[in-house]
Short mmCIF file of N, CA and C in Angstrom, two decimals:
data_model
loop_
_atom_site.label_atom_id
_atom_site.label_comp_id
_atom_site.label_asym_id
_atom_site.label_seq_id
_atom_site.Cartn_x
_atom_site.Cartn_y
_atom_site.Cartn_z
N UNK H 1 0.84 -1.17 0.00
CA UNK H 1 0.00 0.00 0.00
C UNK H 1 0.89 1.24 0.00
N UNK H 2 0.19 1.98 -0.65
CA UNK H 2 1.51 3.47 -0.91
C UNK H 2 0.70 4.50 0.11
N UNK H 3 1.82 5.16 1.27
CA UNK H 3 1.33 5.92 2.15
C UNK H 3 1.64 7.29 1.43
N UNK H 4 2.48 7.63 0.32
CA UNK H 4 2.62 9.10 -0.04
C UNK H 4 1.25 9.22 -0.96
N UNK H 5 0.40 10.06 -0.50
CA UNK H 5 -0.43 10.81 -1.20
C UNK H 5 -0.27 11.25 -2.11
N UNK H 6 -1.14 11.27 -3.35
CA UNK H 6 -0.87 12.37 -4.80
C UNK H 6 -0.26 13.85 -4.85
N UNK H 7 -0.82 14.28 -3.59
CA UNK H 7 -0.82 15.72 -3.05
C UNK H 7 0.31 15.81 -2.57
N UNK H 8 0.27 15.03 -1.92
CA UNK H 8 2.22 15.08 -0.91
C UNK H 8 3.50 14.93 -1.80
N UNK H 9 2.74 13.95 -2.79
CA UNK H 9 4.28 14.17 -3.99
C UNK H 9 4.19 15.39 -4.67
N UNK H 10 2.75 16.04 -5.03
CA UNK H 10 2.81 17.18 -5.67
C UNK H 10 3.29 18.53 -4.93
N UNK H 11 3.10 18.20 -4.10
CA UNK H 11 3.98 19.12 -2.81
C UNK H 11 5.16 19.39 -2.73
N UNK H 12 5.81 18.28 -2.98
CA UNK H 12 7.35 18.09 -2.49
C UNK H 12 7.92 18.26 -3.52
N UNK H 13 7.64 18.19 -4.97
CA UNK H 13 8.15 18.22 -6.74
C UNK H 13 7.94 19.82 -6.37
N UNK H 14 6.94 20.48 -6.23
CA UNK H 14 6.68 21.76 -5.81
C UNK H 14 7.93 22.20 -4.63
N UNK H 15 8.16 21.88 -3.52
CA UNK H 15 9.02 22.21 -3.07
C UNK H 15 10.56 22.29 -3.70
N UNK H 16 10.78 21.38 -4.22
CA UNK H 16 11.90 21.38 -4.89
C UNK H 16 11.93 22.43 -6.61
N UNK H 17 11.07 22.43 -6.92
CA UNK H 17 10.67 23.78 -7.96
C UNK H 17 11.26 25.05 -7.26
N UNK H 18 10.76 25.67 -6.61
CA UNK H 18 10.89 26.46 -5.56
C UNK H 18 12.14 26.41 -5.26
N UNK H 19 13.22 25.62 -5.02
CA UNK H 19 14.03 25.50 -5.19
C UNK H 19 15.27 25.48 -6.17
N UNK H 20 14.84 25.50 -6.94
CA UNK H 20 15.57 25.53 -8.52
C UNK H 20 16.35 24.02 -8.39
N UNK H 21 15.74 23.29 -7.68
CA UNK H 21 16.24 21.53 -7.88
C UNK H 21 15.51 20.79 -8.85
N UNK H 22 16.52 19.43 -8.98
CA UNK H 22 15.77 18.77 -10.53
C UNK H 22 15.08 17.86 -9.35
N UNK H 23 14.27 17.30 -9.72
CA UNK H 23 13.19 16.54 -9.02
C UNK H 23 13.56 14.67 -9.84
N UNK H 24 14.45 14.91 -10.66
CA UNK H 24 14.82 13.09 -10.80
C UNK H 24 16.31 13.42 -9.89
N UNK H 25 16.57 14.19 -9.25
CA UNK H 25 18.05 14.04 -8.39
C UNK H 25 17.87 13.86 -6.94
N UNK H 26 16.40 13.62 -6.73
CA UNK H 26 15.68 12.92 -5.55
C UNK H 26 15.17 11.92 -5.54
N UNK H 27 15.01 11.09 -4.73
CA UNK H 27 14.53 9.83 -4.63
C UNK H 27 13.79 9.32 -3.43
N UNK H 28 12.66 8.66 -3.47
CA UNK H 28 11.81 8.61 -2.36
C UNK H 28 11.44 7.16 -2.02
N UNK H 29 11.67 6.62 -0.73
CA UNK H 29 11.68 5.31 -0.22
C UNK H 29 10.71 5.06 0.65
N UNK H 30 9.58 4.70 0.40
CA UNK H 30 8.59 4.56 1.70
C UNK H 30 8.70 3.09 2.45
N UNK H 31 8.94 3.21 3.78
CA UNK H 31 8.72 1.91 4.54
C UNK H 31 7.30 1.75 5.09
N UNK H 32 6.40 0.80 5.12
CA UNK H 32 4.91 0.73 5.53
C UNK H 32 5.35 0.18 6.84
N UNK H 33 4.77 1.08 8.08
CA UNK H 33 4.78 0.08 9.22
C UNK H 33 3.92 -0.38 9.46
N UNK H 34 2.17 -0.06 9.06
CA UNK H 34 1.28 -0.16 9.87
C UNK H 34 1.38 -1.76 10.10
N UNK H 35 0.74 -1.92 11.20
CA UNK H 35 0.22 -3.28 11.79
C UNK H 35 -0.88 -3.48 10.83
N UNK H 36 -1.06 -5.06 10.07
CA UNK H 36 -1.83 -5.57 9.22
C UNK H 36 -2.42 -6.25 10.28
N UNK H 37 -2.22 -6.95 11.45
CA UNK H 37 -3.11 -7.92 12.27
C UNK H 37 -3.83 -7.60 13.24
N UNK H 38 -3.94 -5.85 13.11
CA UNK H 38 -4.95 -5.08 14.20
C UNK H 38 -6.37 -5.61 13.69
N UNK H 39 -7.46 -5.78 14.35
CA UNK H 39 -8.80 -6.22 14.08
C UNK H 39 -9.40 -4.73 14.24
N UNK H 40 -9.03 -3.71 14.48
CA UNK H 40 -9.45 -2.21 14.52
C UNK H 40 -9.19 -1.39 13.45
N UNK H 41 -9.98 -0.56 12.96
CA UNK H 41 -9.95 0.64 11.99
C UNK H 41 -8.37 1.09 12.46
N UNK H 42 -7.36 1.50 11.77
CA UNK H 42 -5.88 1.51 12.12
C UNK H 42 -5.69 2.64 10.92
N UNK H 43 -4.64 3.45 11.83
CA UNK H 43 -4.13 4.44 10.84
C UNK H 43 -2.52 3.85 9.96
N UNK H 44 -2.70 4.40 9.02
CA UNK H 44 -1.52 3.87 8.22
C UNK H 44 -0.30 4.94 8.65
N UNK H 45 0.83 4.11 8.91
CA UNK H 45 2.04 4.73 9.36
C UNK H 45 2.78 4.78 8.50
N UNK H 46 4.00 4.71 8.47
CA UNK H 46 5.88 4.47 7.66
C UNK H 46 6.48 5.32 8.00
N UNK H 47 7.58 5.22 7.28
CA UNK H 47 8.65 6.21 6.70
C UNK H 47 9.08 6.82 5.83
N UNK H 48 9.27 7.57 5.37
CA UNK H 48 9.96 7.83 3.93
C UNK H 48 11.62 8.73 3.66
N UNK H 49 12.29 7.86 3.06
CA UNK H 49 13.12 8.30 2.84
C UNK H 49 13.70 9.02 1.57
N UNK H 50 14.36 10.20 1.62
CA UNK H 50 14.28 10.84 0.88
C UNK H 50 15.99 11.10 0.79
N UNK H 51 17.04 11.08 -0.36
CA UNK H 51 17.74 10.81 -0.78
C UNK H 51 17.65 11.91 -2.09
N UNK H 52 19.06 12.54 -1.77
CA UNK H 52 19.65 13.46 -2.87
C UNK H 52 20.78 12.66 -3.47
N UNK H 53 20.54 12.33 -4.60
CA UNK H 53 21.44 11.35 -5.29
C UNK H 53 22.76 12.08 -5.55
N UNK H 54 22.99 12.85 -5.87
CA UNK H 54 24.33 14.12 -6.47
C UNK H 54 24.61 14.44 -5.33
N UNK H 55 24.67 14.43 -3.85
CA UNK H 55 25.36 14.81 -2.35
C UNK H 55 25.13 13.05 -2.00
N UNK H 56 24.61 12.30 -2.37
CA UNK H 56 23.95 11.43 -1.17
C UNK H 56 23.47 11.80 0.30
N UNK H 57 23.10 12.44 0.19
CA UNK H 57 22.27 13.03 1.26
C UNK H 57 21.08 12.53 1.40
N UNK H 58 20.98 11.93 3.09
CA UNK H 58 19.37 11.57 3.00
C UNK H 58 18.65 11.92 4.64
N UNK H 59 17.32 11.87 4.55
CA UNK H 59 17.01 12.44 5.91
C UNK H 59 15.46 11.35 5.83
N UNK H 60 15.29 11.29 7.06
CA UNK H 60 13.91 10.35 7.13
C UNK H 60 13.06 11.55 8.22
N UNK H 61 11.62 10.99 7.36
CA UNK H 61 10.56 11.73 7.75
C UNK H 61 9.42 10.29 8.09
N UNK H 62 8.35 10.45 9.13
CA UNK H 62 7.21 10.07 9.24
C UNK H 62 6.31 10.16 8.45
N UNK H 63 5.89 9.20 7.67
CA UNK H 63 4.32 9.56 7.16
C UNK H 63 3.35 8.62 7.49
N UNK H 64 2.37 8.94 6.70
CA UNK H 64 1.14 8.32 6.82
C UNK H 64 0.15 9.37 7.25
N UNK H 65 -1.16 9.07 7.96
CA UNK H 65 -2.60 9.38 8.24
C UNK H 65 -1.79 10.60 9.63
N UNK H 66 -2.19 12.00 8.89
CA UNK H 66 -1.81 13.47 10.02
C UNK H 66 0.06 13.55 9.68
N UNK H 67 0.43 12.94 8.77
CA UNK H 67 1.67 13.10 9.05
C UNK H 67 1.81 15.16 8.60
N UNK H 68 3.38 15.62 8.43
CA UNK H 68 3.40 16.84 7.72
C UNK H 68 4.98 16.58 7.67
N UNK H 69 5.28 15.44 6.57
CA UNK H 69 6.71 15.22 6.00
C UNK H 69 7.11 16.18 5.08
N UNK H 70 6.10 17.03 4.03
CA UNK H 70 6.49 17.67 3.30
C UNK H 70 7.27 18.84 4.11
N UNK H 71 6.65 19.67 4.52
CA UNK H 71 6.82 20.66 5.40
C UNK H 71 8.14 20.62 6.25
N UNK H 72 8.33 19.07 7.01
CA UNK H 72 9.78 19.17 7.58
C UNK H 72 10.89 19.18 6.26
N UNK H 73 10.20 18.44 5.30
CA UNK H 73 11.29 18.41 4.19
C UNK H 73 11.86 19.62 3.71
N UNK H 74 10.51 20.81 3.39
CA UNK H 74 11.08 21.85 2.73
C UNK H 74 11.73 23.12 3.82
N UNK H 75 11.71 22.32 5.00
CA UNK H 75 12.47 22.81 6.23
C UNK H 75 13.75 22.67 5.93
N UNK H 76 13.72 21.26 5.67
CA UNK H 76 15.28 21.42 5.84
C UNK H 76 16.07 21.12 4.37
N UNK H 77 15.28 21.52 2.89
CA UNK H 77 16.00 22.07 1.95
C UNK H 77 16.26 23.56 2.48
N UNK H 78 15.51 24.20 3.27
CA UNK H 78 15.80 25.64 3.21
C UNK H 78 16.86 25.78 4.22
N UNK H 79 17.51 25.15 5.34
CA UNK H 79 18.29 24.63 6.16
C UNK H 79 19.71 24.19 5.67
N UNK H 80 19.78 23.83 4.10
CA UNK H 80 21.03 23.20 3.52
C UNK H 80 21.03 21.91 3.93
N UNK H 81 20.22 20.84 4.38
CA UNK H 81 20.11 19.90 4.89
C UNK H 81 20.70 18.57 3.52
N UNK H 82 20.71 18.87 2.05
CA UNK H 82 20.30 17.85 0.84
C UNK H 82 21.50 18.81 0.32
N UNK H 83 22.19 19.91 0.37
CA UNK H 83 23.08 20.55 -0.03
C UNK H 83 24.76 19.84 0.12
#
């Protein structure tokens, strides 16, 4: 199951616009944690990792259901964090 939203990638291609970055010199890794053997309505969790291929630079963010990965992300392009 894919926890990045349509919106959240369009976000983050957007963030990096904004940036004057190429958006294939990033790369995005989602890990799914949620628990599959909850018998309860369950929010979907992971990780995503995000990787500047030309520094190798990478930083992990939370996602899933309330996450706000974009937002720390374009935190810390503006930070020099992927620089």
């Amino acid at each position: 199951m894919k926890l990045i939203e349509p919106d959240e990638k369009a976000d983050f291609h957007a963030a990096l616009r904004d940036r004057h970055l190429a958006v294939d010199d990033f790369e995005l890794h989602e890990i799914d944690t949620t628990d599959p053997k909850t018998d309860e309505i369950f929010a979907l969790t992971g990780f995503v990792t995000v990787t500047r291929k030309s520094t190798g630079h990478k930083r992990q963010y939370p996602i899933g259901d309330g996450s706000h990965w974009v937002e720390e992300f374009r935190r810390d392009l503006q930070e020099g964090a992927f620089d």
